[in-house]
Coordinates of N, CA, C and O in Angstrom, one line a residue:
S287 N 0.8 -1.2 0.0 CA 0.0 0.0 0.0 C 0.9 1.2 0.0 O 2.0 1.2 0.3
M288 N 0.3 2.4 -0.4 CA 1.1 3.6 -0.4 C 1.6 4.0 1.0 O 2.7 4.6 1.1
N289 N 0.9 3.6 2.1 CA 1.4 3.9 3.4 C 2.7 3.2 3.7 O 3.4 3.7 4.6
S290 N 3.1 2.2 3.0 CA 4.3 1.4 3.4 C 5.5 1.9 2.5 O 6.6 1.4 2.7
V291 N 5.3 2.7 1.6 CA 6.4 3.2 0.7 C 7.3 4.1 1.4 O 6.9 5.1 2.0
R292 N 8.6 3.8 1.4 CA 9.6 4.6 2.0 C 10.6 4.9 0.9 O 11.0 4.0 0.1
L293 N 10.9 6.2 0.7 CA 11.8 6.6 -0.4 C 12.9 7.4 0.2 O 12.7 8.3 1.0
G294 N 14.2 7.1 -0.1 CA 15.3 7.8 0.5 C 16.2 8.2 -0.6 O 16.3 7.6 -1.7
K295 N 17.0 9.2 -0.4 CA 18.0 9.7 -1.4 C 19.2 10.1 -0.6 O 19.2 10.8 0.4
T296 N 20.4 9.7 -1.1 CA 21.6 10.1 -0.4 C 22.2 11.3 -1.2 O 22.1 11.4 -2.4
V297 N 22.8 12.2 -0.4 CA 23.4 13.4 -1.0 C 24.7 13.6 -0.3 O 24.8 13.6 0.9
K298 N 25.8 13.8 -1.1 CA 27.1 13.9 -0.5 C 27.4 15.4 -0.1 O 28.2 15.6 0.9
N299 N 26.9 16.4 -0.7 CA 27.3 17.8 -0.5 C 26.2 18.5 0.2 O 25.0 18.4 -0.2
N300 N 26.5 19.3 1.2 CA 25.5 20.1 2.0 C 24.7 21.0 1.1 O 23.5 21.2 1.3
Q301 N 25.4 21.7 0.2 CA 24.8 22.7 -0.7 C 23.8 22.0 -1.6 O 22.6 22.4 -1.8
I302 N 24.1 20.8 -2.1 CA 23.2 20.0 -3.0 C 22.0 19.5 -2.1 O 20.9 19.6 -2.5
L303 N 22.3 19.1 -0.9 CA 21.3 18.6 0.0 C 20.3 19.7 0.3 O 19.1 19.5 0.2
S304 N 20.7 20.9 0.6 CA 19.8 22.1 0.8 C 18.9 22.3 -0.4 O 17.7 22.6 -0.3
L305 N 19.5 22.4 -1.6 CA 18.8 22.6 -2.8 C 17.8 21.5 -3.1 O 16.6 21.8 -3.4
A306 N 18.2 20.3 -2.9 CA 17.3 19.2 -3.1 C 16.1 19.2 -2.2 O 14.9 19.0 -2.6
Q307 N 16.3 19.6 -0.9 CA 15.2 19.7 0.0 C 14.3 20.8 -0.3 O 13.1 20.7 -0.2
L308 N 14.8 21.9 -0.8 CA 14.0 23.0 -1.2 C 13.1 22.6 -2.4 O 11.9 22.9 -2.4
F309 N 13.6 21.9 -3.4 CA 12.8 21.5 -4.5 C 11.7 20.5 -4.1 O 10.6 20.6 -4.6
C310 N 12.0 19.7 -3.1 CA 11.0 18.7 -2.7 C 9.9 19.4 -1.9 O 8.8 18.7 -1.8
K311 N 10.0 20.6 -1.5 CA 8.9 21.3 -0.8 C 7.8 21.5 -1.8 O 6.6 21.7 -1.4
F312 N 8.1 21.5 -3.1 CA 7.1 21.7 -4.2 C 6.6 20.4 -4.7 O 5.7 20.4 -5.6
I313 N 7.0 19.3 -4.2 CA 6.6 18.0 -4.7 C 6.0 17.2 -3.6 O 6.5 17.2 -2.5
V314 N 4.8 16.6 -3.8 CA 4.2 15.8 -2.8 C 4.5 14.4 -3.0 O 4.2 13.8 -4.0
V315 N 5.3 13.8 -2.1 CA 5.8 12.4 -2.2 C 5.6 11.8 -0.8 O 5.8 12.5 0.2
F316 N 5.1 10.6 -0.8 CA 4.9 9.9 0.5 C 6.2 9.6 1.2 O 7.0 8.8 0.6
R317 N 6.5 10.1 2.3 CA 7.6 9.8 3.2 C 8.9 9.9 2.4 O 9.8 9.0 2.5
L318 N 9.2 11.0 1.7 CA 10.4 11.2 1.1 C 11.4 11.8 2.1 O 11.0 12.7 2.8
F319 N 12.6 11.3 2.2 CA 13.6 11.9 3.1 C 15.0 11.8 2.4 O 15.2 11.1 1.5
F320 N 15.9 12.6 3.0 CA 17.2 12.6 2.5 C 18.2 12.1 3.5 O 18.0 12.4 4.7
I321 N 19.2 11.5 3.1 CA 20.3 11.0 3.9 C 21.6 11.5 3.4 O 21.9 11.4 2.2
K322 N 22.4 12.2 4.2 CA 23.7 12.7 3.7 C 24.6 11.5 3.7 O 24.9 10.9 4.7
S323 N 25.1 11.1 2.5 CA 25.9 9.9 2.4 C 26.7 10.0 1.1 O 26.3 10.6 0.1
D324 N 27.8 9.2 1.1 CA 28.6 9.0 -0.1 C 28.2 7.6 -0.6 O 28.6 6.6 -0.1
I325 N 27.3 7.6 -1.6 CA 26.6 6.4 -2.1 C 25.9 5.8 -0.9 O 25.0 6.3 -0.4
F326 N 26.3 4.6 -0.5 CA 25.6 3.9 0.6 C 26.3 3.9 1.9 O 25.9 3.2 2.8
K327 N 27.3 4.7 2.0 CA 28.2 4.7 3.2 C 27.3 4.9 4.5 O 27.6 4.2 5.5
N328 N 26.4 5.8 4.5 CA 25.6 6.1 5.7 C 24.2 5.6 5.7 O 23.3 6.0 6.4
V329 N 24.0 4.6 4.8 CA 22.6 4.0 4.6 C 22.6 2.7 5.4 O 23.4 1.8 5.1
N330 N 21.7 2.6 6.3 CA 21.6 1.4 7.2 C 20.3 0.7 7.2 O 20.0 0.0 8.1
D331 N 19.5 1.0 6.2 CA 18.1 0.4 6.1 C 17.9 -0.1 4.7 O 18.7 0.0 3.8
T332 N 16.7 -0.6 4.5 CA 16.3 -1.0 3.1 C 15.0 -0.2 2.7 O 14.3 0.2 3.6
Y333 N 14.8 -0.1 1.4 CA 13.8 0.8 0.9 C 13.1 0.2 -0.3 O 13.6 -0.8 -0.9
D334 N 11.9 0.7 -0.6 CA 11.1 0.3 -1.7 C 11.7 0.8 -3.0 O 11.6 0.2 -4.1
Y335 N 12.2 2.0 -3.0 CA 12.7 2.7 -4.2 C 14.0 3.4 -3.9 O 14.1 4.0 -2.8
I336 N 14.9 3.4 -4.8 CA 16.1 4.1 -4.7 C 16.3 4.9 -6.0 O 16.3 4.3 -7.1
L337 N 16.3 6.2 -6.0 CA 16.5 7.0 -7.1 C 17.9 7.6 -7.1 O 18.4 8.2 -6.1
A338 N 18.7 7.3 -8.2 CA 20.1 7.7 -8.2 C 20.4 8.6 -9.4 O 20.1 8.2 -10.6
N339 N 20.9 9.8 -9.2 CA 21.3 10.7 -10.2 C 22.7 11.2 -9.8 O 23.0 12.3 -9.5
P340 N 23.7 10.2 -9.9 CA 25.0 10.5 -9.5 C 25.8 11.4 -10.6 O 25.3 11.5 -11.7
P341 N 26.9 12.0 -10.2 CA 27.7 12.6 -11.2 C 28.0 11.6 -12.3 O 28.4 10.4 -11.9
Y342 N 27.9 11.9 -13.6 CA 28.2 10.9 -14.6 C 28.8 11.4 -15.9 O 28.9 10.7 -16.8
I343 N 29.2 12.6 -15.8 CA 29.9 13.2 -17.0 C 31.3 12.8 -17.1 O 32.1 12.9 -16.1
A344 N 31.8 12.2 -18.2 CA 33.1 11.8 -18.4 C 34.0 13.0 -18.5 O 33.6 14.0 -19.1
E345 N 35.2 12.9 -17.9 CA 36.2 14.1 -18.0 C 36.4 14.5 -19.4 O 36.6 15.7 -19.7
D346 N 36.5 13.5 -20.4 CA 36.8 13.9 -21.7 C 35.6 14.5 -22.5 O 35.7 14.9 -23.6
K347 N 34.5 14.6 -21.8 CA 33.3 15.2 -22.4 C 33.1 16.6 -21.8 O 32.1 17.3 -22.0
R348 N 34.1 17.1 -21.0 CA 34.0 18.4 -20.4 C 33.6 19.5 -21.4 O 32.9 20.5 -21.2
D349 N 34.2 19.5 -22.6 CA 34.0 20.5 -23.6 C 32.6 20.5 -24.2 O 32.2 21.5 -24.8
D350 N 31.8 19.4 -24.0 CA 30.5 19.3 -24.4 C 29.5 19.9 -23.4 O 28.3 20.1 -23.8
V351 N 29.9 20.3 -22.2 CA 29.1 20.8 -21.2 C 28.9 22.3 -21.4 O 29.9 23.0 -21.7
E352 N 27.7 22.8 -21.3 CA 27.4 24.2 -21.5 C 28.1 25.0 -20.5 O 28.2 24.7 -19.3
D353 N 28.6 26.2 -20.9 CA 29.3 27.1 -20.0 C 28.5 27.5 -18.8 O 29.1 27.6 -17.7
S354 N 27.2 27.7 -18.9 CA 26.4 28.0 -17.8 C 26.4 26.9 -16.7 O 26.4 27.2 -15.5
V355 N 26.4 25.7 -17.2 CA 26.4 24.6 -16.2 C 27.8 24.5 -15.5 O 27.8 24.4 -14.3
L356 N 28.9 24.7 -16.3 CA 30.2 24.7 -15.7 C 30.4 25.9 -14.7 O 31.0 25.7 -13.7
T357 N 29.7 27.0 -14.9 CA 29.8 28.1 -14.1 C 29.0 28.0 -12.8 O 29.4 28.4 -11.7
H358 N 27.8 27.4 -12.9 CA 26.9 27.4 -11.8 C 26.7 26.1 -11.0 O 26.2 26.1 -9.9
E359 N 27.2 25.0 -11.6 CA 27.1 23.7 -10.9 C 28.4 23.3 -10.3 O 29.5 23.5 -10.9
P360 N 28.4 22.7 -9.1 CA 29.7 22.2 -8.5 C 30.2 21.1 -9.4 O 29.5 20.2 -9.7
H361 N 31.5 21.2 -9.7 CA 32.1 20.2 -10.6 C 32.0 18.8 -10.0 O 31.9 17.8 -10.7
K362 N 32.0 18.7 -8.6 CA 31.8 17.3 -8.0 C 30.5 16.7 -8.3 O 30.3 15.5 -8.2
A363 N 29.5 17.6 -8.6 CA 28.2 17.1 -8.9 C 28.0 16.7 -10.4 O 27.0 16.2 -10.8
L364 N 29.0 17.0 -11.2 CA 28.9 16.7 -12.6 C 29.9 15.6 -13.1 O 29.4 14.7 -13.8
F365 N 31.1 15.7 -12.7 CA 32.2 14.8 -13.3 C 32.5 13.6 -12.5 O 32.5 13.7 -11.3
A366 N 32.7 12.5 -13.2 CA 32.9 11.2 -12.5 C 34.0 10.4 -13.2 O 33.7 9.3 -13.6
G367 N 35.2 10.9 -13.2 CA 36.3 10.1 -13.8 C 36.3 10.1 -15.3 O 35.6 10.8 -16.0
R368 N 37.3 9.4 -15.8 CA 37.6 9.3 -17.3 C 36.4 9.0 -18.1 O 36.1 9.6 -19.1
E369 N 35.6 7.9 -17.7 CA 34.5 7.5 -18.5 C 33.2 8.0 -17.9 O 32.1 7.7 -18.5
G370 N 33.2 8.7 -16.8 CA 32.0 9.1 -16.1 C 31.3 8.1 -15.3 O 30.2 8.2 -14.9
L371 N 32.0 6.9 -15.1 CA 31.3 5.8 -14.4 C 31.8 5.6 -13.0 O 31.4 4.6 -12.4
L372 N 32.6 6.4 -12.5 CA 33.2 6.2 -11.1 C 32.1 5.9 -10.1 O 32.2 4.9 -9.4
Y373 N 31.1 6.8 -10.0 CA 30.1 6.6 -9.0 C 29.0 5.6 -9.4 O 28.5 4.8 -8.6
I374 N 28.8 5.5 -10.7 CA 27.8 4.5 -11.2 C 28.3 3.1 -10.9 O 27.5 2.2 -10.4
E375 N 29.6 2.8 -11.2 CA 30.1 1.5 -10.9 C 30.1 1.1 -9.4 O 29.7 0.0 -9.0
A376 N 30.4 2.1 -8.5 CA 30.4 1.9 -7.1 C 28.9 1.7 -6.6 O 28.7 0.8 -5.8
F377 N 28.0 2.4 -7.2 CA 26.6 2.3 -6.8 C 26.0 0.9 -7.2 O 25.3 0.3 -6.5
L378 N 26.4 0.4 -8.4 CA 25.9 -0.8 -8.9 C 26.6 -2.1 -8.3 O 26.2 -3.2 -8.6
K379 N 27.5 -1.9 -7.4 CA 28.2 -3.1 -6.8 C 27.2 -3.9 -5.9 O 27.2 -5.1 -6.0
N380 N 26.4 -3.2 -5.1 CA 25.5 -4.0 -4.2 C 24.3 -3.2 -3.8 O 23.9 -3.2 -2.6
P381 N 23.6 -2.6 -4.8 CA 22.4 -1.8 -4.4 C 21.2 -2.7 -3.8 O 20.4 -2.2 -3.0
D382 N 21.2 -4.0 -4.2 CA 20.2 -4.9 -3.7 C 20.3 -5.1 -2.1 O 19.3 -5.5 -1.5
N383 N 21.4 -4.7 -1.5 CA 21.5 -4.8 -0.1 C 20.7 -3.7 0.6 O 20.4 -3.8 1.8
Y384 N 20.2 -2.7 -0.2 CA 19.5 -1.6 0.4 C 18.0 -1.6 -0.1 O 17.3 -0.6 0.1
L385 N 17.6 -2.6 -0.8 CA 16.2 -2.7 -1.4 C 15.4 -3.7 -0.7 O 15.9 -4.8 -0.3
N386 N 14.1 -3.4 -0.5 CA 13.2 -4.4 0.0 C 12.9 -5.4 -1.2 O 13.1 -5.1 -2.3
K387 N 12.4 -6.6 -0.9 CA 11.9 -7.5 -1.9 C 11.0 -6.8 -2.8 O 10.1 -6.1 -2.4
G388 N 11.1 -6.9 -4.1 CA 10.3 -6.3 -5.1 C 10.6 -4.8 -5.3 O 9.9 -4.1 -6.0
G389 N 11.7 -4.3 -4.6 CA 12.1 -2.9 -4.7 C 12.6 -2.5 -6.1 O 12.9 -3.4 -6.9
M390 N 12.6 -1.2 -6.3 CA 13.0 -0.7 -7.6 C 14.2 0.3 -7.5 O 14.2 1.1 -6.5
I391 N 15.1 0.3 -8.4 CA 16.1 1.3 -8.6 C 15.9 2.0 -9.9 O 15.6 1.4 -10.9
Y392 N 16.1 3.4 -9.8 CA 16.1 4.2 -11.1 C 17.4 4.9 -11.1 O 17.7 5.7 -10.1
L393 N 18.2 4.7 -12.1 CA 19.5 5.3 -12.2 C 19.7 6.1 -13.5 O 19.5 5.6 -14.6
E394 N 20.0 7.4 -13.4 CA 20.2 8.2 -14.6 C 21.7 8.1 -15.0 O 22.6 7.9 -14.2
F395 N 21.9 8.2 -16.3 CA 23.3 8.1 -16.9 C 23.3 8.9 -18.2 O 22.3 9.3 -18.7
D396 N 24.5 9.0 -18.7 CA 24.8 9.7 -20.0 C 24.5 8.6 -21.1 O 24.9 7.4 -20.9
P397 N 23.9 9.0 -22.2 CA 23.5 8.0 -23.2 C 24.7 7.1 -23.7 O 24.5 5.9 -23.9
H398 N 25.9 7.6 -23.8 CA 27.0 6.8 -24.2 C 27.4 5.7 -23.2 O 28.2 4.8 -23.6
Q399 N 26.9 5.7 -22.0 CA 27.3 4.8 -21.0 C 26.3 3.5 -20.9 O 26.6 2.6 -20.2
K400 N 25.3 3.5 -21.8 CA 24.3 2.4 -21.7 C 24.9 1.1 -21.8 O 24.7 0.2 -21.0
D401 N 25.8 0.8 -22.8 CA 26.4 -0.5 -23.0 C 27.2 -0.9 -21.9 O 27.2 -2.1 -21.4
K402 N 28.0 0.0 -21.3 CA 28.9 -0.4 -20.2 C 28.0 -0.7 -19.0 O 28.3 -1.6 -18.2
I403 N 27.0 0.1 -18.7 CA 26.1 -0.2 -17.6 C 25.4 -1.6 -17.8 O 25.3 -2.3 -16.8
E404 N 25.0 -1.9 -19.0 CA 24.4 -3.2 -19.3 C 25.4 -4.3 -19.0 O 25.0 -5.3 -18.4
E405 N 26.6 -4.1 -19.3 CA 27.7 -5.1 -19.0 C 27.8 -5.3 -17.5 O 27.9 -6.4 -17.0
I406 N 27.8 -4.2 -16.7 CA 27.9 -4.3 -15.3 C 26.7 -5.1 -14.7 O 26.9 -5.8 -13.8
L407 N 25.5 -4.9 -15.2 CA 24.3 -5.5 -14.7 C 24.1 -6.9 -15.1 O 23.4 -7.7 -14.4
V408 N 24.8 -7.4 -16.1 CA 24.6 -8.8 -16.6 C 25.1 -9.7 -15.5 O 26.2 -9.5 -14.9
G409 N 24.3 -10.7 -15.2 CA 24.7 -11.7 -14.2 C 24.3 -11.4 -12.8 O 24.5 -12.2 -11.9
N410 N 23.7 -10.3 -12.6 CA 23.2 -9.9 -11.3 C 21.8 -10.6 -11.1 O 21.2 -11.1 -12.0
S411 N 21.4 -10.7 -9.8 CA 20.1 -11.4 -9.5 C 18.9 -10.5 -9.6 O 17.9 -10.7 -8.8
F412 N 18.9 -9.5 -10.4 CA 17.7 -8.6 -10.5 C 16.6 -9.3 -11.3 O 16.9 -10.1 -12.2
A413 N 15.4 -9.0 -11.0 CA 14.2 -9.6 -11.7 C 14.1 -9.0 -13.1 O 13.8 -9.7 -14.0
E414 N 14.3 -7.7 -13.2 CA 14.1 -7.0 -14.4 C 15.0 -5.8 -14.6 O 15.2 -5.1 -13.6
I415 N 15.5 -5.6 -15.8 CA 16.3 -4.4 -16.1 C 15.8 -3.8 -17.4 O 15.7 -4.5 -18.4
N416 N 15.4 -2.6 -17.3 CA 14.8 -1.9 -18.5 C 15.5 -0.6 -18.7 O 15.6 0.2 -17.7
F417 N 16.0 -0.3 -19.9 CA 16.6 1.0 -20.2 C 15.5 1.9 -20.9 O 14.7 1.4 -21.6
H418 N 15.6 3.1 -20.5 CA 14.5 4.1 -21.0 C 15.2 5.3 -21.7 O 16.3 5.7 -21.3
Q419 N 14.4 5.8 -22.7 CA 14.9 7.0 -23.4 C 14.3 8.2 -22.8 O 13.2 8.2 -22.3
D420 N 14.9 9.4 -23.1 CA 14.4 10.7 -22.7 C 13.5 11.2 -23.8 O 13.3 10.6 -24.8
Q421 N 13.1 12.5 -23.6 CA 12.2 13.1 -24.6 C 12.9 13.3 -26.0 O 12.3 13.6 -27.0
F422 N 14.3 13.2 -26.0 CA 15.0 13.4 -27.3 C 15.4 12.0 -27.8 O 16.2 11.9 -28.7
E423 N 14.8 10.9 -27.3 CA 15.1 9.6 -27.8 C 16.5 9.1 -27.5 O 17.1 8.4 -28.3
M424 N 17.1 9.7 -26.5 CA 18.5 9.3 -26.0 C 18.3 8.4 -24.8 O 17.5 8.7 -23.9
W425 N 19.2 7.4 -24.7 CA 19.1 6.5 -23.5 C 19.5 7.4 -22.3 O 20.5 8.0 -22.3
R426 N 18.6 7.4 -21.3 CA 18.8 8.3 -20.2 C 18.8 7.7 -18.8 O 19.5 8.1 -17.9
F427 N 18.0 6.6 -18.6 CA 18.0 6.0 -17.3 C 17.6 4.5 -17.4 O 17.1 4.1 -18.4
V428 N 17.9 3.8 -16.3 CA 17.6 2.4 -16.2 C 16.8 2.1 -15.0 O 17.0 2.8 -14.0
S429 N 15.8 1.3 -15.1 CA 15.0 0.8 -14.0 C 15.4 -0.6 -13.7 O 15.5 -1.4 -14.6
I430 N 15.6 -0.9 -12.5 CA 16.1 -2.3 -12.0 C 15.2 -2.7 -10.9 O 14.9 -2.0 -10.0
S431 N 14.6 -3.9 -11.0 CA 13.8 -4.4 -9.9 C 14.3 -5.7 -9.3 O 15.0 -6.5 -10.0
L432 N 14.1 -5.8 -8.0 CA 14.4 -7.1 -7.3 C 13.3 -8.0 -7.4 O 12.1 -7.6 -7.5
P433 N 13.6 -9.3 -7.3 CA 12.5 -10.3 -7.3 C 11.6 -10.0 -6.0 O 12.1 -9.6 -5.0
G434 N 10.3 -10.2 -6.2 CA 9.3 -10.0 -5.1 C 9.3 -11.2 -4.3 O 9.1 -11.4 -3.2

């Protein structure tokens, strides 16, 4: 039931945490809360849903990022190593340890990372893995479910 849904989000940076909390004041979500954490470091519970939008821009794609983004966004919130997979790979090591049975993960990524993420996910014990496109028909996020 809706009453049992618990949704958490980890945030590493205090400035990002404050901004995210401000945005959520405009969104009605059942029991949404934030945990200050570096991926799962400070997460000690299991959840029905995990939404992940980690830094995922590859260092070699820096020139493709709009100047306004580079000027106004913290670089730690954007860039994630040579391929942009530094945090995604760490996140995908054991997210099922933090999900309830039948739980779902939604992970945003850069379109060029789809194949590599698919490789990482192959062989895991997830019930279902689905890649989704954005409004521009570019691969943008993956939904992953645990067996119920």
